Tab-separated table of C-alpha atoms and ligand atoms in Angstrom:
chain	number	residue	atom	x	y	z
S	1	UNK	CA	110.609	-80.869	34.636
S	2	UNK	CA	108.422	-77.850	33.215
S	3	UNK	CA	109.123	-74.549	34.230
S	4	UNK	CA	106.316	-71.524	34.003
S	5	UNK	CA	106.468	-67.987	35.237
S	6	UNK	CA	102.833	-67.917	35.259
S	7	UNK	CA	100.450	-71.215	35.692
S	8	UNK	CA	97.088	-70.084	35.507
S	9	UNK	CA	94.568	-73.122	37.310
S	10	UNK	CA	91.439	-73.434	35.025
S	11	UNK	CA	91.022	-72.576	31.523
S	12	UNK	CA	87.688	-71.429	30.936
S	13	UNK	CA	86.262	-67.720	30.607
S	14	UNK	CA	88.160	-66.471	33.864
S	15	UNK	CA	91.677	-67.942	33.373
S	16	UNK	CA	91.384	-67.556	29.852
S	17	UNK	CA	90.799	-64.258	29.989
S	18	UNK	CA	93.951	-63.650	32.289
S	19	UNK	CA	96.168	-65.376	30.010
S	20	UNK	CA	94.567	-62.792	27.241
S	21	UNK	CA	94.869	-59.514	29.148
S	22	UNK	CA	98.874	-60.937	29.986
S	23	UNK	CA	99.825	-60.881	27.140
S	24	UNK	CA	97.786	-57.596	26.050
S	25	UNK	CA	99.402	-55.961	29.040
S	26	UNK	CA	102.821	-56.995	27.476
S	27	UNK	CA	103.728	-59.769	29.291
S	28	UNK	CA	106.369	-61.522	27.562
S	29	UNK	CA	106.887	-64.234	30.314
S	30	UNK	CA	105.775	-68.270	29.656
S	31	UNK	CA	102.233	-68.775	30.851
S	32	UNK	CA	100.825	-72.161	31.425
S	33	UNK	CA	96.954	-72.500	31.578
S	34	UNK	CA	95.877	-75.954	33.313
S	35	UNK	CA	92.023	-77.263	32.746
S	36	UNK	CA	91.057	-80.646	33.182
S	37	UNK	CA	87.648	-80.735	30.624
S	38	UNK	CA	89.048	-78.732	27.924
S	39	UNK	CA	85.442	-79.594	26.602
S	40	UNK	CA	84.061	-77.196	29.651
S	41	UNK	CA	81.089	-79.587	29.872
S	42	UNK	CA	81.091	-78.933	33.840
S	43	UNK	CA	82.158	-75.399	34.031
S	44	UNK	CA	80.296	-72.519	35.209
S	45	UNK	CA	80.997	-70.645	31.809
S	46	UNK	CA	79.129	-72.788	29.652
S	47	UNK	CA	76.222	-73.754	32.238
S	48	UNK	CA	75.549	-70.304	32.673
S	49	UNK	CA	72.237	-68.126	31.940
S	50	UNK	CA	75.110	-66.028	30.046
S	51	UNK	CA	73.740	-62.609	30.374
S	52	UNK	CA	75.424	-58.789	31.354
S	53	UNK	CA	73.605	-56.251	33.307
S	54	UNK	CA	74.372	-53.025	34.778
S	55	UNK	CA	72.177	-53.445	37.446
S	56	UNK	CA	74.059	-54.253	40.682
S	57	UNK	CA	74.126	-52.603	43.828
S	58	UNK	CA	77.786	-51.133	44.352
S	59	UNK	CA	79.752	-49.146	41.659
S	60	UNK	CA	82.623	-51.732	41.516
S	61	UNK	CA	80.554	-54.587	40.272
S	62	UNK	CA	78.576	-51.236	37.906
S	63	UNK	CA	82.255	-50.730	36.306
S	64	UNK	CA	83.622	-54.120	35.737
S	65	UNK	CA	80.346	-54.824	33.404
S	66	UNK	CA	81.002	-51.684	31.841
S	67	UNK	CA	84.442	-52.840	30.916
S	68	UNK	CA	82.825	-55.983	29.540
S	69	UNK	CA	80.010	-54.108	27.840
S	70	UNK	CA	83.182	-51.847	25.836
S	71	UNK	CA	84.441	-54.979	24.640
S	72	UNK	CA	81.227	-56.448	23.406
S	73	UNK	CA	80.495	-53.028	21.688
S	74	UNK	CA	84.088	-53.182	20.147
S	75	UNK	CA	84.506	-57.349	19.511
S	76	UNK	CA	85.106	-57.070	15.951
S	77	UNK	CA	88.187	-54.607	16.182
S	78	UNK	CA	89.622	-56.525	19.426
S	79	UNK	CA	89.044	-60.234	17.893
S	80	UNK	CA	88.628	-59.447	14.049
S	81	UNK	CA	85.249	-59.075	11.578
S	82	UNK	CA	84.435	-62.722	12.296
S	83	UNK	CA	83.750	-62.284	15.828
S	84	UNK	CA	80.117	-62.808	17.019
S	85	UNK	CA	78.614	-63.631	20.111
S	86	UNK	CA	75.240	-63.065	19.147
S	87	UNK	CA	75.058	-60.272	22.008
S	88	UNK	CA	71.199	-59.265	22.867
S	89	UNK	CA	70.819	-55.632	24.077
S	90	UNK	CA	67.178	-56.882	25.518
S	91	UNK	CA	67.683	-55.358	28.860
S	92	UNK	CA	67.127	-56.639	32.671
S	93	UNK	CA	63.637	-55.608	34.631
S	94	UNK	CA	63.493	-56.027	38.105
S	95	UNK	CA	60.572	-55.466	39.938
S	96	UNK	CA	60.092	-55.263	43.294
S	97	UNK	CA	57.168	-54.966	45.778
S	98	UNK	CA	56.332	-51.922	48.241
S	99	UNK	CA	58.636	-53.220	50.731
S	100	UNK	CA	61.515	-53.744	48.260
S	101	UNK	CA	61.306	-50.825	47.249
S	102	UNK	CA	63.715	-48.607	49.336
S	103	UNK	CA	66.654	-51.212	48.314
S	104	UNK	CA	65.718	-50.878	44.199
S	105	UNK	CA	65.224	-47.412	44.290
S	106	UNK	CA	69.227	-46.858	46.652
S	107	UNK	CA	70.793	-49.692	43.389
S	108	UNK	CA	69.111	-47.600	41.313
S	109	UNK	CA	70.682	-44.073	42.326
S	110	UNK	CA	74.098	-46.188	42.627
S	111	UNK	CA	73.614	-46.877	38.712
S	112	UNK	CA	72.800	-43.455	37.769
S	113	UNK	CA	76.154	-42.075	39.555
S	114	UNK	CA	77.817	-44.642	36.896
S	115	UNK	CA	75.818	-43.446	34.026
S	116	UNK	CA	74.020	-47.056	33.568
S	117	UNK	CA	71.162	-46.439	31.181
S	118	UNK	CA	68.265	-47.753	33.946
S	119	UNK	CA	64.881	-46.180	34.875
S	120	UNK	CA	63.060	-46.558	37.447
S	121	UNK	CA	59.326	-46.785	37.008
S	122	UNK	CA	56.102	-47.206	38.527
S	123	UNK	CA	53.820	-50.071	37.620
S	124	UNK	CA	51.522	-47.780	35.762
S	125	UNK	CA	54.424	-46.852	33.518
S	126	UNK	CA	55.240	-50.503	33.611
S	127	UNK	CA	51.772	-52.132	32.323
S	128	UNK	CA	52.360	-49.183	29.103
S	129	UNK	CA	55.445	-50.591	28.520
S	130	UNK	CA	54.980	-54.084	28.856
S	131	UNK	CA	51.473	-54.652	28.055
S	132	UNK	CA	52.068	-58.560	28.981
S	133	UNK	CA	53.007	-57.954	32.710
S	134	UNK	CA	50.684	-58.346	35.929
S	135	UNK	CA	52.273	-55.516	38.068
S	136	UNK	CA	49.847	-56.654	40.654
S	137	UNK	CA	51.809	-56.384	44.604
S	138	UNK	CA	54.330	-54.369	42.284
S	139	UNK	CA	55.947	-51.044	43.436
S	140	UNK	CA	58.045	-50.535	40.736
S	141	UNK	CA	60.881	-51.693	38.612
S	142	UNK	CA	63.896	-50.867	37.172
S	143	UNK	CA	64.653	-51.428	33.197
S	144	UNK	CA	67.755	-51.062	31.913
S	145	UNK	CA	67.162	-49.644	28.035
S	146	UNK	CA	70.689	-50.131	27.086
S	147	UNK	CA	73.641	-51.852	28.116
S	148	UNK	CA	72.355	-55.099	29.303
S	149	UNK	CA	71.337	-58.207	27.973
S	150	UNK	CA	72.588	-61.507	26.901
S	151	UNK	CA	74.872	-63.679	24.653
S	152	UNK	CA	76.205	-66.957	23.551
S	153	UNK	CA	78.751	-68.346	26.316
S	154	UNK	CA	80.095	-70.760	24.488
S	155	UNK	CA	81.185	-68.082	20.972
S	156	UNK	CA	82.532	-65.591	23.838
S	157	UNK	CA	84.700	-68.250	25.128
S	158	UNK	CA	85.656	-69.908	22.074
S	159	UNK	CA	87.210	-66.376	20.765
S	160	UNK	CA	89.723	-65.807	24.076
S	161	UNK	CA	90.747	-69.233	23.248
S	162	UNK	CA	91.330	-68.611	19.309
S	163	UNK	CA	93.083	-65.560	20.316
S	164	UNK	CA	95.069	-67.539	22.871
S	165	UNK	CA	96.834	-69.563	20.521
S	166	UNK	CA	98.804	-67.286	18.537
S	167	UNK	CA	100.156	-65.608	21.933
S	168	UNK	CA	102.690	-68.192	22.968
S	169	UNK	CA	100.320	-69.584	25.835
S	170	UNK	CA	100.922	-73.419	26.513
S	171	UNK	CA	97.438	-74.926	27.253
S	172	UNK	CA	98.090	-78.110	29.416
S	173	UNK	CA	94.860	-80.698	29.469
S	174	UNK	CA	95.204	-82.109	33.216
S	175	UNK	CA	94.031	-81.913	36.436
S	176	UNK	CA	95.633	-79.647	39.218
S	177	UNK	CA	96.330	-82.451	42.263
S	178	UNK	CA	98.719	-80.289	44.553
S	179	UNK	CA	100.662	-77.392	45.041
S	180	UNK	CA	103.551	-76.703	47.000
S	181	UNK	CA	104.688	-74.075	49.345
S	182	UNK	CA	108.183	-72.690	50.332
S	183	UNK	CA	107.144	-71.094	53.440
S	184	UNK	CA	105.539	-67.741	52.087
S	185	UNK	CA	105.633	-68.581	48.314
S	186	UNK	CA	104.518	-70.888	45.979
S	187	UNK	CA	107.062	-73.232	44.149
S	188	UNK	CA	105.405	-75.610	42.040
S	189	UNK	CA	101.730	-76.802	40.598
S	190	UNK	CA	101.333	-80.787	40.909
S	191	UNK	CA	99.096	-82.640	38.492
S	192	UNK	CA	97.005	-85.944	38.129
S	193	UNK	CA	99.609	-87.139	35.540
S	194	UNK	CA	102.311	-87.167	37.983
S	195	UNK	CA	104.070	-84.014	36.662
S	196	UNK	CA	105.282	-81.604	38.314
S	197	UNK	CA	105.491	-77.748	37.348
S	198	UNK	CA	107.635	-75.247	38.841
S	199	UNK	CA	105.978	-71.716	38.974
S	200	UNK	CA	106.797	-68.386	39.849
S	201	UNK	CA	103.541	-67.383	40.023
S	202	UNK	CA	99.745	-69.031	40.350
S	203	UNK	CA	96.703	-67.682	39.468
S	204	UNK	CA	93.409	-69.823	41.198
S	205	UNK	CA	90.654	-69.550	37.984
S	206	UNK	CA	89.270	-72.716	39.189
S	207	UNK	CA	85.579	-71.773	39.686
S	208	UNK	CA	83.568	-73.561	41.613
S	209	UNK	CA	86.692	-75.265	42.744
S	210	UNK	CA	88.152	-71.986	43.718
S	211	UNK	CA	88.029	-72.872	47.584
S	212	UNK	CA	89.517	-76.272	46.911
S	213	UNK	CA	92.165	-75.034	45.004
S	214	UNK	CA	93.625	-72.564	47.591
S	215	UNK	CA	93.315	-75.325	50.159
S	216	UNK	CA	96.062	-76.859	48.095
S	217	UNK	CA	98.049	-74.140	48.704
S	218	UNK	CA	97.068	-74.109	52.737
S	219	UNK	CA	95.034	-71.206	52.032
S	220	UNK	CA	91.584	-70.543	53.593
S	221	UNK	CA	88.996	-69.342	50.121
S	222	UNK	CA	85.615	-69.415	51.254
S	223	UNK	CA	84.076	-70.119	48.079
S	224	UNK	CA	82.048	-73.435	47.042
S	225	UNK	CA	80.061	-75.166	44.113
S	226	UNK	CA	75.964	-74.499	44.898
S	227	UNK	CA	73.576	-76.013	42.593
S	228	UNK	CA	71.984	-73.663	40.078
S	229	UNK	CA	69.034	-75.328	37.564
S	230	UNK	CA	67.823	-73.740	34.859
S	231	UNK	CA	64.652	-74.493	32.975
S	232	UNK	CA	63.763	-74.486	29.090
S	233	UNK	CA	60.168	-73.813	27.986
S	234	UNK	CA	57.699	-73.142	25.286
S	235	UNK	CA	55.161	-71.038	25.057
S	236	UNK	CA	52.142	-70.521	22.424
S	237	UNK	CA	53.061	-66.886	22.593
S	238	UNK	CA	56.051	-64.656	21.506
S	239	UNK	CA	56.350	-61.507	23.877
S	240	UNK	CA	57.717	-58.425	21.666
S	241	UNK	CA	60.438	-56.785	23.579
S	242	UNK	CA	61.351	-59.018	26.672
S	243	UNK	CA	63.626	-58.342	28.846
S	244	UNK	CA	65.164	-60.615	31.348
S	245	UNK	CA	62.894	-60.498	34.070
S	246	UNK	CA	63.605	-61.239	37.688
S	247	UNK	CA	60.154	-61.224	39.959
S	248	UNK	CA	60.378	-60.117	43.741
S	249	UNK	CA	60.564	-63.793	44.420
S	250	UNK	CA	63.881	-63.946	42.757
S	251	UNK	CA	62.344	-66.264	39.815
S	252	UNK	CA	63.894	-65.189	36.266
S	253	UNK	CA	63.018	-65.476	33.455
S	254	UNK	CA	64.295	-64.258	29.653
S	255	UNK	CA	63.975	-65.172	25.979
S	256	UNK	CA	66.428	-67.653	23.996
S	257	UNK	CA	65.733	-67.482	20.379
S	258	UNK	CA	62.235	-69.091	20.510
S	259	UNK	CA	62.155	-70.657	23.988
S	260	UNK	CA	62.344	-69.045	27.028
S	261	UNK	CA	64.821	-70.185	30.300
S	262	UNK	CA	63.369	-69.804	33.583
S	263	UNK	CA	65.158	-70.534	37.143
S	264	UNK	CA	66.186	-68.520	40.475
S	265	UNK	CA	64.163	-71.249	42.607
S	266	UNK	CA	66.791	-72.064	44.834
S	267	UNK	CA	66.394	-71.005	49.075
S	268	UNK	CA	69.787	-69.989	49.762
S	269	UNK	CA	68.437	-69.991	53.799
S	270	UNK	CA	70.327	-72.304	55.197
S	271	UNK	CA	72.067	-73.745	51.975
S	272	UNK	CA	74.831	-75.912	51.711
S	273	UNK	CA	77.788	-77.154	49.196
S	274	UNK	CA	76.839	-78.785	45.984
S	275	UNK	CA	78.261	-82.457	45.547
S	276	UNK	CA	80.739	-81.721	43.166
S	277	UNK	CA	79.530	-84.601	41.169
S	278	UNK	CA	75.832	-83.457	41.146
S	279	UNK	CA	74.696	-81.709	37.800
S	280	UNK	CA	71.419	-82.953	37.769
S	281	UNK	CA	68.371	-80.604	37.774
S	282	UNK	CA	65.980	-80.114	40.536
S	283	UNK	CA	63.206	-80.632	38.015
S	284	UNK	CA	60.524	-80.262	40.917
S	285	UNK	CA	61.419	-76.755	41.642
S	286	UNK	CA	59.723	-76.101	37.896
S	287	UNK	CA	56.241	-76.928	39.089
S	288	UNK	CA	56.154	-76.340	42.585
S	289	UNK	CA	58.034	-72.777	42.756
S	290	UNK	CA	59.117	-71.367	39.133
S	291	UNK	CA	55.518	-71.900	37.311
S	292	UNK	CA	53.056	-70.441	39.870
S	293	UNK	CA	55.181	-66.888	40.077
S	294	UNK	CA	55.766	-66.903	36.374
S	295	UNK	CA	51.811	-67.631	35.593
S	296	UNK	CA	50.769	-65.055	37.916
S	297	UNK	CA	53.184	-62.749	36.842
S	298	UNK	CA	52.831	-63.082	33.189
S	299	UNK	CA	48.856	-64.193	32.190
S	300	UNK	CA	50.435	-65.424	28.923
S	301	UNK	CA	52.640	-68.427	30.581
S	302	UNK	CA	49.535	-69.804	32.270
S	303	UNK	CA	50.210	-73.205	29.963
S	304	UNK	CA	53.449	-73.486	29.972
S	305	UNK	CA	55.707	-77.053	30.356
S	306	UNK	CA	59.190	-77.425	30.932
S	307	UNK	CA	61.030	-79.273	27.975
S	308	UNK	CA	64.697	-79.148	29.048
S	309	UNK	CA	66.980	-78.092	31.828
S	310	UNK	CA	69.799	-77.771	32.824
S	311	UNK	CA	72.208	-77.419	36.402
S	312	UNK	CA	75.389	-75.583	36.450
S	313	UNK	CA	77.584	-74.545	39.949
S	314	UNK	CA	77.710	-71.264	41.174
S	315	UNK	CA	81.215	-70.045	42.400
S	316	UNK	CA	79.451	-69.026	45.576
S	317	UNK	CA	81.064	-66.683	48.073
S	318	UNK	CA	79.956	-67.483	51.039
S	319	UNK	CA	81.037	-64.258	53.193
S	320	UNK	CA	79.483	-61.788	50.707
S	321	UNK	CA	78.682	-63.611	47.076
S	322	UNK	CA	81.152	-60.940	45.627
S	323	UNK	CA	84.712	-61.616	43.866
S	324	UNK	CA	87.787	-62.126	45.237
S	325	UNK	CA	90.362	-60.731	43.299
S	326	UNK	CA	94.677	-60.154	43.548
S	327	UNK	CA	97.077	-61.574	45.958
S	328	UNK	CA	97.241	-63.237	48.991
S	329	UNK	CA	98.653	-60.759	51.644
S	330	UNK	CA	100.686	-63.511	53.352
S	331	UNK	CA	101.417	-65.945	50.143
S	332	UNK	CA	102.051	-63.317	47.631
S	333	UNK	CA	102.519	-65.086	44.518
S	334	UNK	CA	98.996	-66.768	44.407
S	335	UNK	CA	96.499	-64.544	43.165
S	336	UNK	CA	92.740	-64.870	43.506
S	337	UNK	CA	90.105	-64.288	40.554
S	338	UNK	CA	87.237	-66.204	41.739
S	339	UNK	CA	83.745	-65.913	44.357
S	340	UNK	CA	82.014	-64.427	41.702
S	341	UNK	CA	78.968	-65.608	42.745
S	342	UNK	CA	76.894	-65.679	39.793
S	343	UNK	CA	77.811	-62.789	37.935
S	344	UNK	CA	81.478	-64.000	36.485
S	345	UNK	CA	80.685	-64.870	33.118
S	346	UNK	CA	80.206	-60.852	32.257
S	347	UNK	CA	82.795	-59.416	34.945
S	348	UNK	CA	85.789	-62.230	33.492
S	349	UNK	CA	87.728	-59.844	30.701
S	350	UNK	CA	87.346	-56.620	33.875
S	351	UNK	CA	89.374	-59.068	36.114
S	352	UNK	CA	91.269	-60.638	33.411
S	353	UNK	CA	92.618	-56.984	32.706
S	354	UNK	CA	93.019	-56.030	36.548
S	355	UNK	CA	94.824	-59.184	37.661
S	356	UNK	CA	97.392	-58.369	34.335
S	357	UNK	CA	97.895	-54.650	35.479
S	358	UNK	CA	98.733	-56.015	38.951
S	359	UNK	CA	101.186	-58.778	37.749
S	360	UNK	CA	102.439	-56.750	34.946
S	361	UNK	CA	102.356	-52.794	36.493
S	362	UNK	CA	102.125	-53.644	39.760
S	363	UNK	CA	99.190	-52.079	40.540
S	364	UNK	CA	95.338	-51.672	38.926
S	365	UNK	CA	95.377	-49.011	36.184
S	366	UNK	CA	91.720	-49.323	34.563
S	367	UNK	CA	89.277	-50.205	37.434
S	368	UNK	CA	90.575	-49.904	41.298
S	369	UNK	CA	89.704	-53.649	42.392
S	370	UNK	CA	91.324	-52.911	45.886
S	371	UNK	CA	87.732	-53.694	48.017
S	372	UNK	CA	87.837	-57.155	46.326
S	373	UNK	CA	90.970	-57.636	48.204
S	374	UNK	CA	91.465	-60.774	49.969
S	375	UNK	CA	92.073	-58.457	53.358
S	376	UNK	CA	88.476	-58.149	53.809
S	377	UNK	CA	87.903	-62.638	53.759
S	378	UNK	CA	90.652	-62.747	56.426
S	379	UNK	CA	89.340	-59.989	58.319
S	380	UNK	CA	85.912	-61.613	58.123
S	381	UNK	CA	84.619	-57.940	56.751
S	382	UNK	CA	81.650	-58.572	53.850
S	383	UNK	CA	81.846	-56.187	50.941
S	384	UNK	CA	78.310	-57.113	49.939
S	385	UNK	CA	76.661	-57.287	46.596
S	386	UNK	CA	72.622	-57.175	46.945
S	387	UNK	CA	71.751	-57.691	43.935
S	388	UNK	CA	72.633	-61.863	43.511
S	389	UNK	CA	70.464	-63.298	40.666
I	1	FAD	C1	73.174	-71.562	36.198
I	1	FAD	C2	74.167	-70.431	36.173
I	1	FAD	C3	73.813	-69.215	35.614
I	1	FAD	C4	74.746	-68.165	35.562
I	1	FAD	N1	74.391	-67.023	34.915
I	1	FAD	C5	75.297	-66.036	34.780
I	1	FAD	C6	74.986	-64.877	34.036
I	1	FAD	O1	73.893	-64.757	33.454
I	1	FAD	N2	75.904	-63.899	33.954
I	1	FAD	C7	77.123	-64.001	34.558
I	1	FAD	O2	77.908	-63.070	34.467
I	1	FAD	N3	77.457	-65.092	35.251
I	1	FAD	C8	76.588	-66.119	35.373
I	1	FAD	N4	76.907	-67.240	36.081
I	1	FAD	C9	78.190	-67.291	36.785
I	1	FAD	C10	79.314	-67.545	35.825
I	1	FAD	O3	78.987	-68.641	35.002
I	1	FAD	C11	80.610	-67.817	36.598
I	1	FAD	O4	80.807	-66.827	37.587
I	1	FAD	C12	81.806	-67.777	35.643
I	1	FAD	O5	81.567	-68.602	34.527
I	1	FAD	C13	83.063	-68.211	36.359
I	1	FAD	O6	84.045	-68.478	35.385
I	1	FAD	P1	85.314	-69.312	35.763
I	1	FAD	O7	86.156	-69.416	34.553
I	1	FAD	O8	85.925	-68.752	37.003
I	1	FAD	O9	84.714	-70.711	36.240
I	1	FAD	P2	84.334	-71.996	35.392
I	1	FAD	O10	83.652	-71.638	34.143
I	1	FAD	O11	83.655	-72.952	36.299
I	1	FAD	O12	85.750	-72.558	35.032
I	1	FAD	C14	86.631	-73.089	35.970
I	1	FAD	C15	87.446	-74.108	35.249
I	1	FAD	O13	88.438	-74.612	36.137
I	1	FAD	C16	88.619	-75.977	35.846
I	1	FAD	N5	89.192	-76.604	37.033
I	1	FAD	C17	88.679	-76.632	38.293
I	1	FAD	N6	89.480	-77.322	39.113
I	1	FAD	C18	90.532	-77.734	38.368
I	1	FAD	C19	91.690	-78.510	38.644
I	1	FAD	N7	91.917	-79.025	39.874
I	1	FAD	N8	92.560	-78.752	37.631
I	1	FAD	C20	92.346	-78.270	36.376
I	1	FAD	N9	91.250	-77.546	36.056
I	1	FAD	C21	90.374	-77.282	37.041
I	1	FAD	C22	87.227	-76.496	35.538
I	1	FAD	O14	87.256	-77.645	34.746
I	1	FAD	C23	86.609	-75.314	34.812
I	1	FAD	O15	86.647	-75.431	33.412
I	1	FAD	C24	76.034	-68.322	36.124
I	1	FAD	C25	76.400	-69.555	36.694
I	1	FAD	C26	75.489	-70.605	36.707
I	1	FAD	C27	75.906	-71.923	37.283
């Protein structure tokens, strides 16, 4: 029978990034990392819309992109000259309409207390700016000039796995099937090949899967797989200087080499768990929903057709669509780093470095990730994040 201090469920950017920031935090324990698609043809990470913005709505969320934004500015000296992940400093605009305004203009002043390079303008200043945009029913939006963007998912994870395997960190192919408690702890990490592995400590990385995965351990995670699809088009013409755009309706849109990926059609009124099983895209959301906003909103996409797409799971908090990240109060050796929500692909090395400095220092040294305690879930107390693309 295997013995780790440290099994870490899921092996993709989240738990991947733990097992990094371990062993830069001096860890010196074993660490097992469990994933059952080593591939990571089903995981958020690689169905993602991979992108980094400053833009959110509370300073928390503000500093754990900054963290990420360090490393992307410093790749080469963390994970040598060779690193690239093709990281796009094209900026997020989002616009809203009078009525929206109040809440852009309060995220805004929230991103200027954390020094995020984003200006608010009016849609005068807007049409100057971006000559292709209708800013008709538009207020204003807010452009971030620096420090946002987007990036290959699949090159960012590759390097925390490279780096992984020169740091002593087993990585098991299997699927997590149990987990077993000793009244307040947890003692071992069952898996689909019938083996058993005694733990000192579990991290739940799992995703999507987060909520199932702490039901294992009798633990209540309300966080579940919702459907995200995400369309692939053409158009006739190239826009200089696009951003990633995200319309009052909540339909975004950004550039990808020489196509453009469109989504953000989804009615989250009254919404319920994905099938697990279900990665097929709601292609009639492109027609119905995502091309009359984007052809009214930019004259240039009137002719545009959907050639691809694509449907990945969000790791969906349901009480507040924000993280959930360290220990269980009551269970003390299972640690939370999921709920993300949409936004975990560029908050993942942040939380990879917290969760170390809490297992390694005992406490959070870099960025204070106390309000995405898991007191707040059992207290039924929403630490909200407004901005949810
Ligand atoms: C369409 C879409 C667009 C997105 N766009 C962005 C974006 O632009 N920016 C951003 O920051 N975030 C974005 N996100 C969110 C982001 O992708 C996720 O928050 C992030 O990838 C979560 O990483 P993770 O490692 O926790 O989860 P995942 O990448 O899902 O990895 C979890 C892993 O756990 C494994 N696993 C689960 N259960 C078990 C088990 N029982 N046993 C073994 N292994 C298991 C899975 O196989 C999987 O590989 C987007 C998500 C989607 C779906």
């Amino acid at each position: 029978m295997a013995r780790y201090d440290i099994v870490i469920i899921g092996g993709a950017i989240v738990g991947s990034s733990v097992a990094y920031y371990l062993r830069e935090q001096g860890f010196t324990g074993t660490i097992a990392v469990i994933e059952r698609d080593p591939q990571f043809t089903r995981s958020a990470t690689t169905l993602s819309l991979a992108s980094i913005r400053q833009q959110f709505s509370i300073p928390e969320n503000i500093r754990l992109s900054q963290f990420t934004l360090g490393l992307f500015r410093r790749l080469k000296e963390e994970f040598g000259t060779e690193a690239d992940i093709g990281f796009r400093e094209g900026g997020y605009l989002i616009l809203a309409t009078p009525e929206g305004l109040p809440v852009l203009a309060a995220n805004h002043q929230v991103q200027q207390a954390e020094k995020a390079d984003i200006v608010l303008e009016n849609g005068e200043a807007l049409s100057r700016r971006f000559p292709w945009l209708s800013t008709d029913g538009i207020a204003a939006g807010a452009y971030g000039r620096t420090g946002e963007g987007w990036f290959d998912a699949h090159a960012y994870l590759q390097l925390f796995r490279k780096a992984l395997r020169g740091k002593a960190v087993e990585m098991v192919t299997a699927s997590v099937a149990g987990i077993e408690r000793q009244g307040s702890q947890v003692v071992a990490v069952t898996l689909d090949t019938g083996e058993r592995l005694e733990t000192g400590l579990v991290v739940n990385a799992a995703g999507p899967d987060g909520g199932r995965i702490a039901g294992m351990a009798g633990l209540v995670l309300p966080v579940e797989p919702r459907k995200r699809s995400v369309f692939v088009f053409e158009a006739r013409e190239r826009l200089a200087d696009m951003p990633l755009l995200v319309d009052p309706s909540g339909i975004y849109v950004r550039p990808e080499g020489s196509v453009y990926l469109t989504g953000g059609a989804e009615n989250e009124e009254g919404e319920e768990a994905a099938d697990p099983m279900d990665f097929e895209p709601d292609w009639s959301q492109f027609e119905e929903t995502i091309w009359p906003v984007l052809a009214t909103r930019i004259p240039a996409f009137e002719a545009i057709k959907a050639t691809r797409a694509w449907a990945g799971h969000y790791d969906y908090n349901t009480l507040d669509q924000n993280a959930v990240i360290g220990h269980h109060p009551d269970v003390s050796n299972f640690l939370f780093a999921n709920g993300f929500s949409g936004h975990g692909l560029q908050q993942a090395p942040a939380v990879g470095n917290a969760l170390a400095e809490l297992i390694v220092h005992g406490a959070y040294r870099s960025i204070d990730c106390s309000a995405f305690g898991y007191e707040r879930i059992a207290a039924g107390r929403p630490f909200r994040e407004l901005n949810v693309i």
